[in-house]
Coordinates of C-alpha atoms and ligand atoms in Angstrom, one line a residue:
M216 CA -156.5 -44.5 27.1
D217 CA -156.4 -44.3 23.3
R218 CA -158.5 -46.6 21.3
L219 CA -157.4 -49.2 18.8
D220 CA -157.6 -48.0 15.2
R221 CA -155.3 -47.8 12.0
Q222 CA -153.1 -45.1 13.6
T223 CA -152.7 -46.5 17.1
L224 CA -152.1 -50.0 15.7
A225 CA -148.8 -48.7 14.3
R226 CA -147.6 -48.2 17.9
I227 CA -148.1 -51.8 18.8
R228 CA -145.3 -54.3 18.5
A229 CA -145.8 -58.0 17.8
T230 CA -144.7 -60.0 21.0
P231 CA -145.4 -63.5 22.1
Q232 CA -148.6 -62.1 23.5
V233 CA -149.7 -59.9 20.6
T234 CA -150.2 -61.0 16.9
L235 CA -150.7 -58.2 14.4
P236 CA -152.7 -58.3 11.2
P237 CA -150.6 -59.0 8.1
S238 CA -149.4 -56.0 6.4
G239 CA -151.7 -54.8 3.7
W240 CA -154.7 -55.7 5.7
D241 CA -156.3 -52.3 5.0
R242 CA -156.0 -52.7 1.3
Q243 CA -158.2 -55.7 1.1
G244 CA -161.3 -55.3 -1.0
V245 CA -164.6 -56.8 -0.1
G246 CA -165.0 -60.3 -1.4
I247 CA -167.2 -61.9 1.4
V248 CA -170.4 -60.7 2.9
H249 CA -171.1 -62.1 6.3
L250 CA -174.7 -62.0 7.7
G251 CA -174.8 -61.9 11.5
I252 CA -171.5 -60.3 12.7
G253 CA -171.5 -61.5 16.3
A254 CA -168.6 -62.5 18.4
F255 CA -168.5 -66.0 17.0
H256 CA -167.8 -64.9 13.4
R257 CA -165.1 -62.4 14.5
A258 CA -163.3 -65.2 16.5
H259 CA -163.8 -67.9 13.8
Q260 CA -164.3 -67.3 10.1
A261 CA -162.7 -63.8 10.2
V262 CA -159.6 -65.3 11.8
F263 CA -159.4 -68.1 9.2
T264 CA -159.8 -65.5 6.5
Q265 CA -157.0 -63.3 8.0
D266 CA -154.7 -66.3 8.3
A267 CA -155.3 -67.3 4.6
F268 CA -154.5 -63.7 3.6
A269 CA -151.3 -63.9 5.7
V270 CA -150.3 -67.0 3.6
T271 CA -151.3 -65.9 0.2
G272 CA -151.4 -62.0 0.2
D273 CA -154.5 -62.4 -2.0
D274 CA -156.3 -59.1 -1.0
R275 CA -159.7 -59.8 -2.5
W276 CA -161.3 -61.4 0.5
G277 CA -162.1 -58.6 3.0
I278 CA -165.3 -59.1 4.8
S279 CA -168.4 -56.8 4.8
G280 CA -170.0 -57.8 8.1
V281 CA -173.8 -57.3 8.4
T282 CA -175.5 -56.8 11.7
Q283 CA -178.9 -58.4 12.3
R284 CA -180.9 -56.0 14.4
S285 CA -178.7 -53.6 16.3
A286 CA -176.0 -51.1 15.3
S287 CA -173.8 -52.0 18.2
V288 CA -171.1 -53.9 16.3
R289 CA -170.9 -51.2 13.7
D290 CA -170.5 -48.6 16.5
Q291 CA -167.7 -50.8 18.0
L292 CA -165.8 -51.4 14.9
A293 CA -166.3 -48.3 12.6
P294 CA -164.3 -46.0 14.8
Q295 CA -161.6 -48.7 15.0
D296 CA -161.2 -49.0 11.1
G297 CA -162.7 -52.4 11.5
L298 CA -159.9 -53.6 13.8
Y299 CA -160.5 -55.6 17.0
G300 CA -158.7 -58.1 19.2
V301 CA -159.4 -61.7 19.8
L302 CA -158.3 -62.4 23.4
E303 CA -157.2 -66.1 23.5
R304 CA -157.4 -67.6 26.9
A305 CA -156.2 -71.0 28.0
V306 CA -154.6 -72.3 31.2
D307 CA -151.1 -71.7 29.8
H308 CA -151.8 -69.0 27.3
L309 CA -153.0 -65.4 27.3
G310 CA -152.7 -63.3 24.2
V311 CA -154.4 -61.0 21.7
R312 CA -154.6 -61.4 18.0
V313 CA -155.6 -58.2 16.2
V314 CA -157.9 -58.9 13.3
G315 CA -158.2 -56.6 10.3
A316 CA -160.3 -58.9 8.0
V317 CA -163.5 -57.0 8.6
R318 CA -163.4 -54.1 6.2
E319 CA -166.8 -52.6 6.8
V320 CA -169.9 -53.2 9.0
L321 CA -173.3 -52.6 7.5
F322 CA -176.4 -51.9 9.6
P323 CA -179.2 -52.9 7.2
V324 CA -181.9 -51.1 9.0
E325 CA -180.3 -48.0 7.6
Q326 CA -178.3 -49.5 4.7
Q327 CA -180.5 -52.1 3.0
E328 CA -179.7 -50.8 -0.5
L329 CA -176.0 -50.9 0.1
L330 CA -176.4 -54.5 1.5
L331 CA -178.3 -55.6 -1.7
D332 CA -175.6 -53.9 -3.8
R333 CA -172.9 -55.8 -2.0
L334 CA -174.7 -59.1 -2.5
A335 CA -175.0 -58.3 -6.2
D336 CA -171.4 -57.3 -6.6
P337 CA -169.4 -59.8 -8.7
A338 CA -166.3 -59.1 -6.5
V339 CA -168.2 -60.8 -3.7
Q340 CA -168.1 -64.5 -4.4
V341 CA -168.9 -65.8 -1.0
V342 CA -171.7 -65.2 1.6
T343 CA -171.2 -66.6 5.1
L344 CA -173.9 -66.7 7.8
T345 CA -174.1 -67.0 11.6
V346 CA -177.5 -65.9 12.6
T347 CA -178.1 -68.6 15.3
E348 CA -180.6 -71.4 15.2
K349 CA -183.7 -69.2 15.6
G350 CA -182.5 -66.7 13.0
Y351 CA -183.5 -69.2 10.2
R352 CA -187.2 -69.0 11.2
R353 CA -188.1 -72.5 10.5
D354 CA -191.4 -74.2 11.3
A355 CA -191.8 -77.6 13.0
A356 CA -191.2 -79.4 9.7
G357 CA -188.1 -77.4 9.0
H358 CA -189.6 -75.2 6.3
L359 CA -189.6 -71.4 6.2
D360 CA -192.2 -70.4 8.9
L361 CA -194.6 -68.3 6.9
A362 CA -196.5 -67.6 10.1
D363 CA -193.5 -65.9 11.7
P364 CA -194.5 -62.2 12.0
A365 CA -191.2 -60.9 10.4
V366 CA -191.4 -63.4 7.4
A367 CA -195.2 -62.8 7.0
A368 CA -194.7 -59.0 7.0
E369 CA -192.0 -59.1 4.3
I370 CA -193.8 -61.5 2.1
A371 CA -196.8 -59.2 2.3
G372 CA -194.5 -56.4 0.9
G373 CA -193.1 -54.9 4.1
T374 CA -189.4 -54.2 4.8
V375 CA -187.1 -57.2 4.5
T376 CA -185.6 -57.9 7.9
S377 CA -185.0 -61.7 8.0
A378 CA -181.6 -63.2 7.1
V379 CA -183.1 -65.5 4.4
G380 CA -185.1 -62.5 3.0
R381 CA -182.0 -60.4 2.8
L382 CA -180.1 -63.2 1.1
V383 CA -182.9 -63.8 -1.4
R384 CA -183.4 -60.1 -2.3
G385 CA -179.6 -59.7 -2.7
I386 CA -179.3 -62.8 -5.0
E387 CA -182.3 -61.4 -6.9
R388 CA -180.4 -58.2 -7.6
R389 CA -177.3 -60.2 -8.5
A390 CA -179.2 -62.4 -11.0
A391 CA -180.6 -59.2 -12.5
T392 CA -177.3 -57.4 -12.8
S393 CA -173.9 -59.2 -12.9
G394 CA -175.3 -62.7 -13.0
A395 CA -172.1 -63.9 -11.3
P396 CA -172.2 -67.2 -9.4
L397 CA -172.2 -67.2 -5.6
T398 CA -171.4 -69.6 -2.8
V399 CA -173.5 -69.4 0.4
V400 CA -171.7 -70.9 3.4
C401 CA -173.9 -71.5 6.5
C402 CA -171.8 -71.5 9.7
D403 CA -174.5 -72.2 12.2
N404 CA -174.8 -75.3 14.4
L405 CA -177.4 -77.1 12.4
T406 CA -177.5 -80.6 10.9
D407 CA -176.8 -80.4 7.2
N408 CA -176.7 -76.6 7.4
G409 CA -176.1 -76.0 3.7
R410 CA -179.1 -78.0 2.7
V411 CA -181.2 -76.2 5.3
V412 CA -180.4 -72.8 3.9
R413 CA -180.9 -74.0 0.4
G414 CA -184.4 -75.3 1.3
L415 CA -185.3 -72.0 3.0
V416 CA -184.2 -70.0 0.0
D417 CA -186.4 -72.1 -2.2
D418 CA -189.3 -71.8 0.2
Y419 CA -188.8 -68.0 0.2
C420 CA -188.7 -67.8 -3.6
A421 CA -191.9 -69.8 -3.8
A422 CA -193.6 -67.6 -1.1
I423 CA -192.8 -64.4 -3.2
G424 CA -193.7 -66.1 -6.5
A425 CA -190.2 -65.9 -7.9
S426 CA -189.9 -69.3 -9.7
D427 CA -187.4 -67.9 -12.3
L428 CA -185.1 -66.8 -9.5
A429 CA -185.3 -70.2 -8.0
T430 CA -184.2 -71.7 -11.3
W431 CA -181.4 -69.2 -11.6
I432 CA -180.2 -70.1 -8.1
G433 CA -180.3 -73.7 -8.9
G434 CA -177.8 -73.1 -11.7
H435 CA -175.5 -70.4 -10.1
V436 CA -175.5 -70.7 -6.4
R437 CA -173.9 -73.4 -4.2
F438 CA -174.7 -74.1 -0.6
P439 CA -171.9 -76.2 1.0
S440 CA -172.5 -77.6 4.5
T441 CA -170.0 -76.8 7.2
M442 CA -169.0 -77.7 10.8
V443 CA -167.8 -74.8 12.8
D444 CA -166.2 -75.0 16.2
R445 CA -164.6 -72.5 18.7
I446 CA -165.8 -71.7 22.2
V447 CA -166.6 -67.9 22.2
P448 CA -168.3 -66.8 25.4
A449 CA -169.7 -63.3 25.8
T450 CA -166.9 -60.8 26.5
T451 CA -166.7 -59.9 30.2
D452 CA -165.3 -56.8 31.8
D453 CA -162.3 -58.8 33.0
D454 CA -161.6 -59.8 29.3
R455 CA -161.7 -56.1 28.3
A456 CA -159.4 -55.1 31.1
L457 CA -156.9 -57.8 30.1
G458 CA -157.1 -56.9 26.5
E459 CA -156.4 -53.2 27.3
E460 CA -153.5 -54.2 29.5
I461 CA -151.9 -56.3 26.7
L462 CA -152.6 -53.9 23.8
G463 CA -152.2 -50.7 25.8
L464 CA -155.3 -49.6 23.9
R465 CA -159.0 -49.6 24.5
D466 CA -160.8 -52.0 22.2
E467 CA -164.6 -51.8 22.2
G468 CA -164.8 -54.7 19.7
L469 CA -162.8 -57.2 21.7
V470 CA -164.0 -60.9 21.6
T471 CA -162.8 -63.7 23.8
A472 CA -162.1 -67.3 22.7
E473 CA -160.3 -70.5 23.6
L474 CA -157.2 -71.4 21.4
F475 CA -158.8 -74.3 19.7
K476 CA -160.7 -73.7 16.4
Q477 CA -161.9 -76.0 13.7
W478 CA -163.8 -75.5 10.4
V479 CA -164.8 -78.4 8.1
I480 CA -166.3 -77.2 4.9
Q481 CA -167.9 -79.2 2.1
D482 CA -165.8 -78.6 -1.0
D483 CA -168.7 -77.4 -3.2
F484 CA -168.1 -73.8 -4.4
A485 CA -169.7 -72.0 -7.3
A486 CA -166.7 -69.8 -7.9
E487 CA -163.5 -68.8 -6.1
R488 CA -163.0 -68.8 -2.4
P489 CA -160.3 -67.6 0.1
A490 CA -157.4 -70.2 0.7
W491 CA -159.0 -71.2 4.0
H492 CA -157.4 -74.7 3.6
L493 CA -154.1 -72.9 4.0
A494 CA -155.3 -71.5 7.4
G495 CA -156.3 -74.9 8.8
A496 CA -159.8 -75.3 7.5
Q497 CA -160.6 -78.9 6.2
L498 CA -162.2 -79.1 2.8
V499 CA -164.0 -82.4 2.6
S500 CA -166.6 -84.1 0.3
D501 CA -169.0 -85.0 3.2
V502 CA -169.4 -82.8 6.3
A503 CA -172.2 -84.8 7.9
P504 CA -170.1 -87.2 10.1
F505 CA -168.1 -84.2 11.4
E506 CA -171.2 -82.2 12.0
N507 CA -172.9 -85.0 13.9
M508 CA -169.8 -85.6 16.0
K509 CA -169.6 -81.9 16.9
L510 CA -173.3 -81.3 17.5
R511 CA -173.9 -84.4 19.5
I512 CA -170.7 -84.7 21.5
L513 CA -169.8 -81.1 22.1
N514 CA -173.1 -79.1 21.9
G515 CA -175.2 -82.0 23.4
T516 CA -172.8 -82.1 26.4
H517 CA -172.6 -78.4 26.6
S518 CA -176.4 -78.0 26.9
T519 CA -176.6 -80.8 29.3
L520 CA -173.9 -79.3 31.6
A521 CA -175.6 -75.9 31.2
Y522 CA -179.0 -77.0 32.5
L523 CA -177.9 -79.4 35.1
G524 CA -175.0 -77.1 36.1
A525 CA -177.2 -74.0 36.5
L526 CA -179.7 -76.0 38.6
R527 CA -176.8 -77.0 40.9
G528 CA -175.8 -73.3 41.2
H529 CA -172.8 -73.4 38.8
A530 CA -172.5 -70.1 37.0
T531 CA -170.0 -71.3 34.4
I532 CA -169.3 -74.4 32.4
S533 CA -165.8 -74.9 33.8
S534 CA -167.3 -74.9 37.3
A535 CA -170.1 -77.4 36.2
V536 CA -167.7 -79.8 34.6
S537 CA -165.5 -79.8 37.7
D538 CA -168.5 -81.2 39.7
P539 CA -167.9 -85.0 39.8
G540 CA -171.5 -85.8 39.5
L541 CA -171.9 -83.7 36.4
L542 CA -168.6 -84.9 34.9
D543 CA -170.0 -88.5 35.2
I544 CA -173.1 -87.6 33.3
A545 CA -171.1 -85.8 30.6
Q546 CA -168.7 -88.7 30.2
G547 CA -171.6 -91.2 30.1
L548 CA -173.4 -89.1 27.5
I549 CA -170.4 -89.0 25.2
A550 CA -169.3 -92.7 25.7
D551 CA -172.6 -94.6 26.1
D552 CA -175.2 -92.5 24.3
V553 CA -173.4 -90.7 21.5
I554 CA -170.2 -92.4 20.3
P555 CA -171.9 -95.7 19.6
I556 CA -174.4 -94.1 17.2
L557 CA -171.9 -91.9 15.3
E558 CA -170.2 -92.6 12.0
Q559 CA -166.5 -92.2 12.2
P560 CA -165.4 -89.0 10.5
E561 CA -162.2 -89.4 8.5
G562 CA -159.1 -88.5 10.5
E563 CA -160.9 -88.2 13.8
D564 CA -160.7 -90.4 16.9
L565 CA -164.1 -90.2 18.6
Q566 CA -162.9 -91.2 22.1
A567 CA -160.0 -88.6 21.9
Y568 CA -162.3 -86.0 20.6
G569 CA -164.8 -86.5 23.5
A570 CA -162.0 -86.3 26.0
E571 CA -160.6 -83.1 24.4
V572 CA -164.1 -81.5 24.4
L573 CA -164.3 -82.1 28.2
K574 CA -160.8 -80.6 28.6
R575 CA -161.9 -77.6 26.7
F576 CA -165.0 -77.1 28.8
A577 CA -162.8 -77.2 31.9
N578 CA -160.7 -74.2 30.7
P579 CA -161.0 -72.0 33.8
A580 CA -159.9 -69.0 31.9
L581 CA -163.2 -68.9 30.1
A582 CA -166.1 -67.6 32.0
H583 CA -168.7 -69.3 29.8
K584 CA -172.0 -68.8 31.5
T585 CA -174.3 -71.8 31.9
T586 CA -177.3 -69.4 31.4
Q587 CA -175.8 -68.2 28.1
I588 CA -175.7 -71.7 26.7
A589 CA -179.1 -72.4 28.2
M590 CA -180.6 -69.8 25.9
D591 CA -182.9 -70.9 22.9
G592 CA -183.2 -74.4 24.2
S593 CA -186.4 -75.0 22.2
Q594 CA -184.2 -74.6 19.1
K595 CA -181.1 -76.3 20.3
L596 CA -182.5 -79.5 22.0
P597 CA -183.8 -81.2 18.9
L598 CA -180.3 -80.8 17.2
R599 CA -178.2 -81.6 20.1
L600 CA -180.1 -84.3 22.2
L601 CA -183.2 -85.5 20.6
G602 CA -181.4 -86.9 17.6
T603 CA -179.2 -88.9 19.9
I604 CA -182.3 -90.1 21.9
R605 CA -184.1 -91.2 18.8
A606 CA -181.1 -93.1 17.4
N607 CA -180.6 -95.0 20.6
L608 CA -184.3 -95.8 20.9
A609 CA -184.3 -97.1 17.3
G610 CA -181.4 -99.4 18.4
G611 CA -183.5 -100.7 21.3
R612 CA -181.5 -98.8 24.0
T613 CA -182.7 -96.1 26.5
P614 CA -180.1 -93.2 26.5
H615 CA -180.1 -92.4 30.2
H616 CA -177.6 -89.5 30.0
A617 CA -179.2 -87.7 27.1
L618 CA -182.6 -88.0 28.8
R619 CA -181.0 -86.5 31.9
G620 CA -180.0 -83.5 29.8
V621 CA -183.6 -83.1 28.6
A622 CA -184.8 -83.5 32.2
G623 CA -182.4 -80.7 33.1
W624 CA -183.9 -78.5 30.5
M625 CA -187.4 -79.2 31.8
A626 CA -186.5 -78.5 35.4
Y627 CA -184.7 -75.4 34.4
L628 CA -188.0 -74.1 32.9
A629 CA -190.0 -75.2 36.0
R630 CA -187.7 -73.7 38.6
S631 CA -186.7 -70.0 38.6
E632 CA -183.6 -70.4 40.8
G633 CA -180.8 -72.9 40.9
A634 CA -178.9 -73.8 44.1
G635 CA -177.5 -70.8 46.0
G636 CA -180.1 -68.6 44.4
L637 CA -178.6 -68.6 40.9
A638 CA -181.2 -66.9 38.7
L639 CA -182.4 -69.1 35.7
P640 CA -183.6 -66.7 33.0
V641 CA -185.5 -68.2 30.1
D642 CA -184.3 -66.5 26.9
D643 CA -186.0 -68.3 24.0
P644 CA -188.4 -67.5 21.1
M645 CA -190.9 -69.8 22.8
A646 CA -190.2 -68.5 26.3
G647 CA -193.7 -67.2 27.0
R648 CA -195.3 -70.5 26.1
L649 CA -192.8 -72.7 27.8
T650 CA -192.7 -70.9 31.1
G651 CA -196.5 -70.5 31.0
L652 CA -196.8 -74.3 30.9
V653 CA -194.5 -75.2 33.8
R654 CA -192.9 -72.3 35.7
G655 CA -193.4 -72.7 39.3
R656 CA -195.0 -76.2 39.0
T657 CA -193.6 -78.9 41.3
D658 CA -195.4 -82.0 40.1
A659 CA -192.8 -83.7 38.0
A660 CA -195.2 -85.8 35.9
A661 CA -197.3 -82.7 35.1
V662 CA -194.1 -80.7 34.1
V663 CA -192.9 -83.6 31.8
D664 CA -196.3 -84.2 30.1
A665 CA -196.9 -80.5 29.5
L666 CA -193.5 -80.0 27.9
L667 CA -193.4 -83.3 26.0
G668 CA -196.6 -82.2 24.4
V669 CA -194.9 -79.3 22.6
H670 CA -195.0 -80.8 19.2
E671 CA -192.6 -78.3 17.6
I672 CA -189.9 -79.7 19.9
F673 CA -190.7 -83.3 20.6
G674 CA -192.7 -84.3 17.4
D675 CA -195.2 -87.1 17.4
D676 CA -193.0 -90.0 18.4
L677 CA -191.3 -89.0 21.7
P678 CA -194.4 -88.1 23.8
G679 CA -195.9 -91.5 23.3
N680 CA -192.8 -93.4 24.3
A681 CA -193.3 -94.8 27.8
A682 CA -189.5 -95.4 28.6
V683 CA -188.8 -91.8 27.6
R684 CA -191.6 -90.4 29.8
D685 CA -190.7 -92.6 32.8
E686 CA -187.1 -91.7 32.7
L687 CA -187.9 -87.9 32.3
V688 CA -190.4 -88.0 35.2
G689 CA -187.8 -89.6 37.4
G690 CA -185.1 -87.1 36.4
V691 CA -187.3 -84.1 36.7
R692 CA -188.6 -85.2 40.2
E693 CA -185.1 -85.4 41.5
L694 CA -184.2 -82.0 40.0
L695 CA -187.2 -80.3 41.4
Ligands
LIG273 C1 -172.7 -73.4 22.8 C2 -172.0 -73.2 21.5 O1 -173.9 -71.4 23.1 C3 -174.0 -72.6 22.9 O2 -175.1 -73.1 22.9 O3 -173.0 -74.7 22.9 O4 -172.1 -71.9 21.0 C4 -170.6 -73.7 21.5 O5 -169.8 -72.9 22.4 C5 -170.0 -73.6 20.1 O6 -170.8 -74.3 19.2 C6 -168.6 -74.2 20.1 O7 -168.2 -74.4 18.8

């Protein structure tokens, strides 16, 4: 079977199942650099960017996608002229949108200079990032982790490999050449994500002794916060086979997603931006209520279902949420523990949002693995569940369902198999330490005490809270 590229694209017709890129897609110049070109970016920001181009025909906003560590996305997309399909799967919908927004893929291990040139190029006015929670390399206090081996090595003069390092070195070149303003748009699931990146950039400048650069950034670079949402599970062989059937072409870059997508962006740009608002993005003055809603309702429930589901032998989220016991916990988490502590985002109905999230999770066409969401729990738990727990405790209430989710994470670490022999891999930057503390242990109190003592995750306040400890010990005992 032929492979998707500029030539073979000409053979495909638009049908109810196939959406083609707008004409002129291949004449777009690079106006956006994206750090961390994984599946999520390709199914989210790249689609908004293409849709904006379809409306305006403004061809300045092609994307230069930058890989983090491996060359695989470049090897998938370069032979396809940057084209790939987004396989959109719902109960009553199956289709492929072909995306042509990504105009080049850089592999900085080999193309560091080119990356710095792109970041300095005045035609580039926006940098977006999806490097995952751990990719920011923060310490327990949220600052740049100077003890992180990659960060320490680059600050000592070694090759720059961290996302923040690449960003700062690119901005340094920009300040020294064109001096053009820039907007850095963080698209990771972090609370106040723009402020986080801004803080890390400042920390980095301080660590390399670049105080003039920090001053320049203060005057020329903006860091709006965003809320991003679309469920994008890892692509499966089944997805690839379906994509081929629909396109009649092989697509090594295919990604899979639900139909739903949402992007809320703080309207704080240093210069121009694509007309994302014409593609459905919401430009608002304060993203925080949206971000809290999404992180705590969607991601908090996702993680809870992932740990508890995997322990009960559910390989996917749709299977977990169809388990009545787990659905009860998910509904209770949203209604009792989360919604009462949220601020109402403008135009959103929190109850309806929560119900919609559970419907999205139930989408049987998405094989979203519980063990994929279980990844990086040490980084995700504080953002997704511990904030909810703290807010409830401060209001004098014990959040039973959120604590159940944390107990699920603890039991997941202690056990190595879920029901039916489902393997429970621990893929986490702290995996060695966490499994060393508890894997194979069966004494619930010992498991809870060992994990609650991990200061980077639970801080100083939670380990000493008797209600929290009791509830966790009870939950973990049952799950072990
Ligand atoms: C998921 C998210 O992998 C995970 O941890 O919870 O990636 C989730 O699918 C997205 O945030 C949805 O927008």
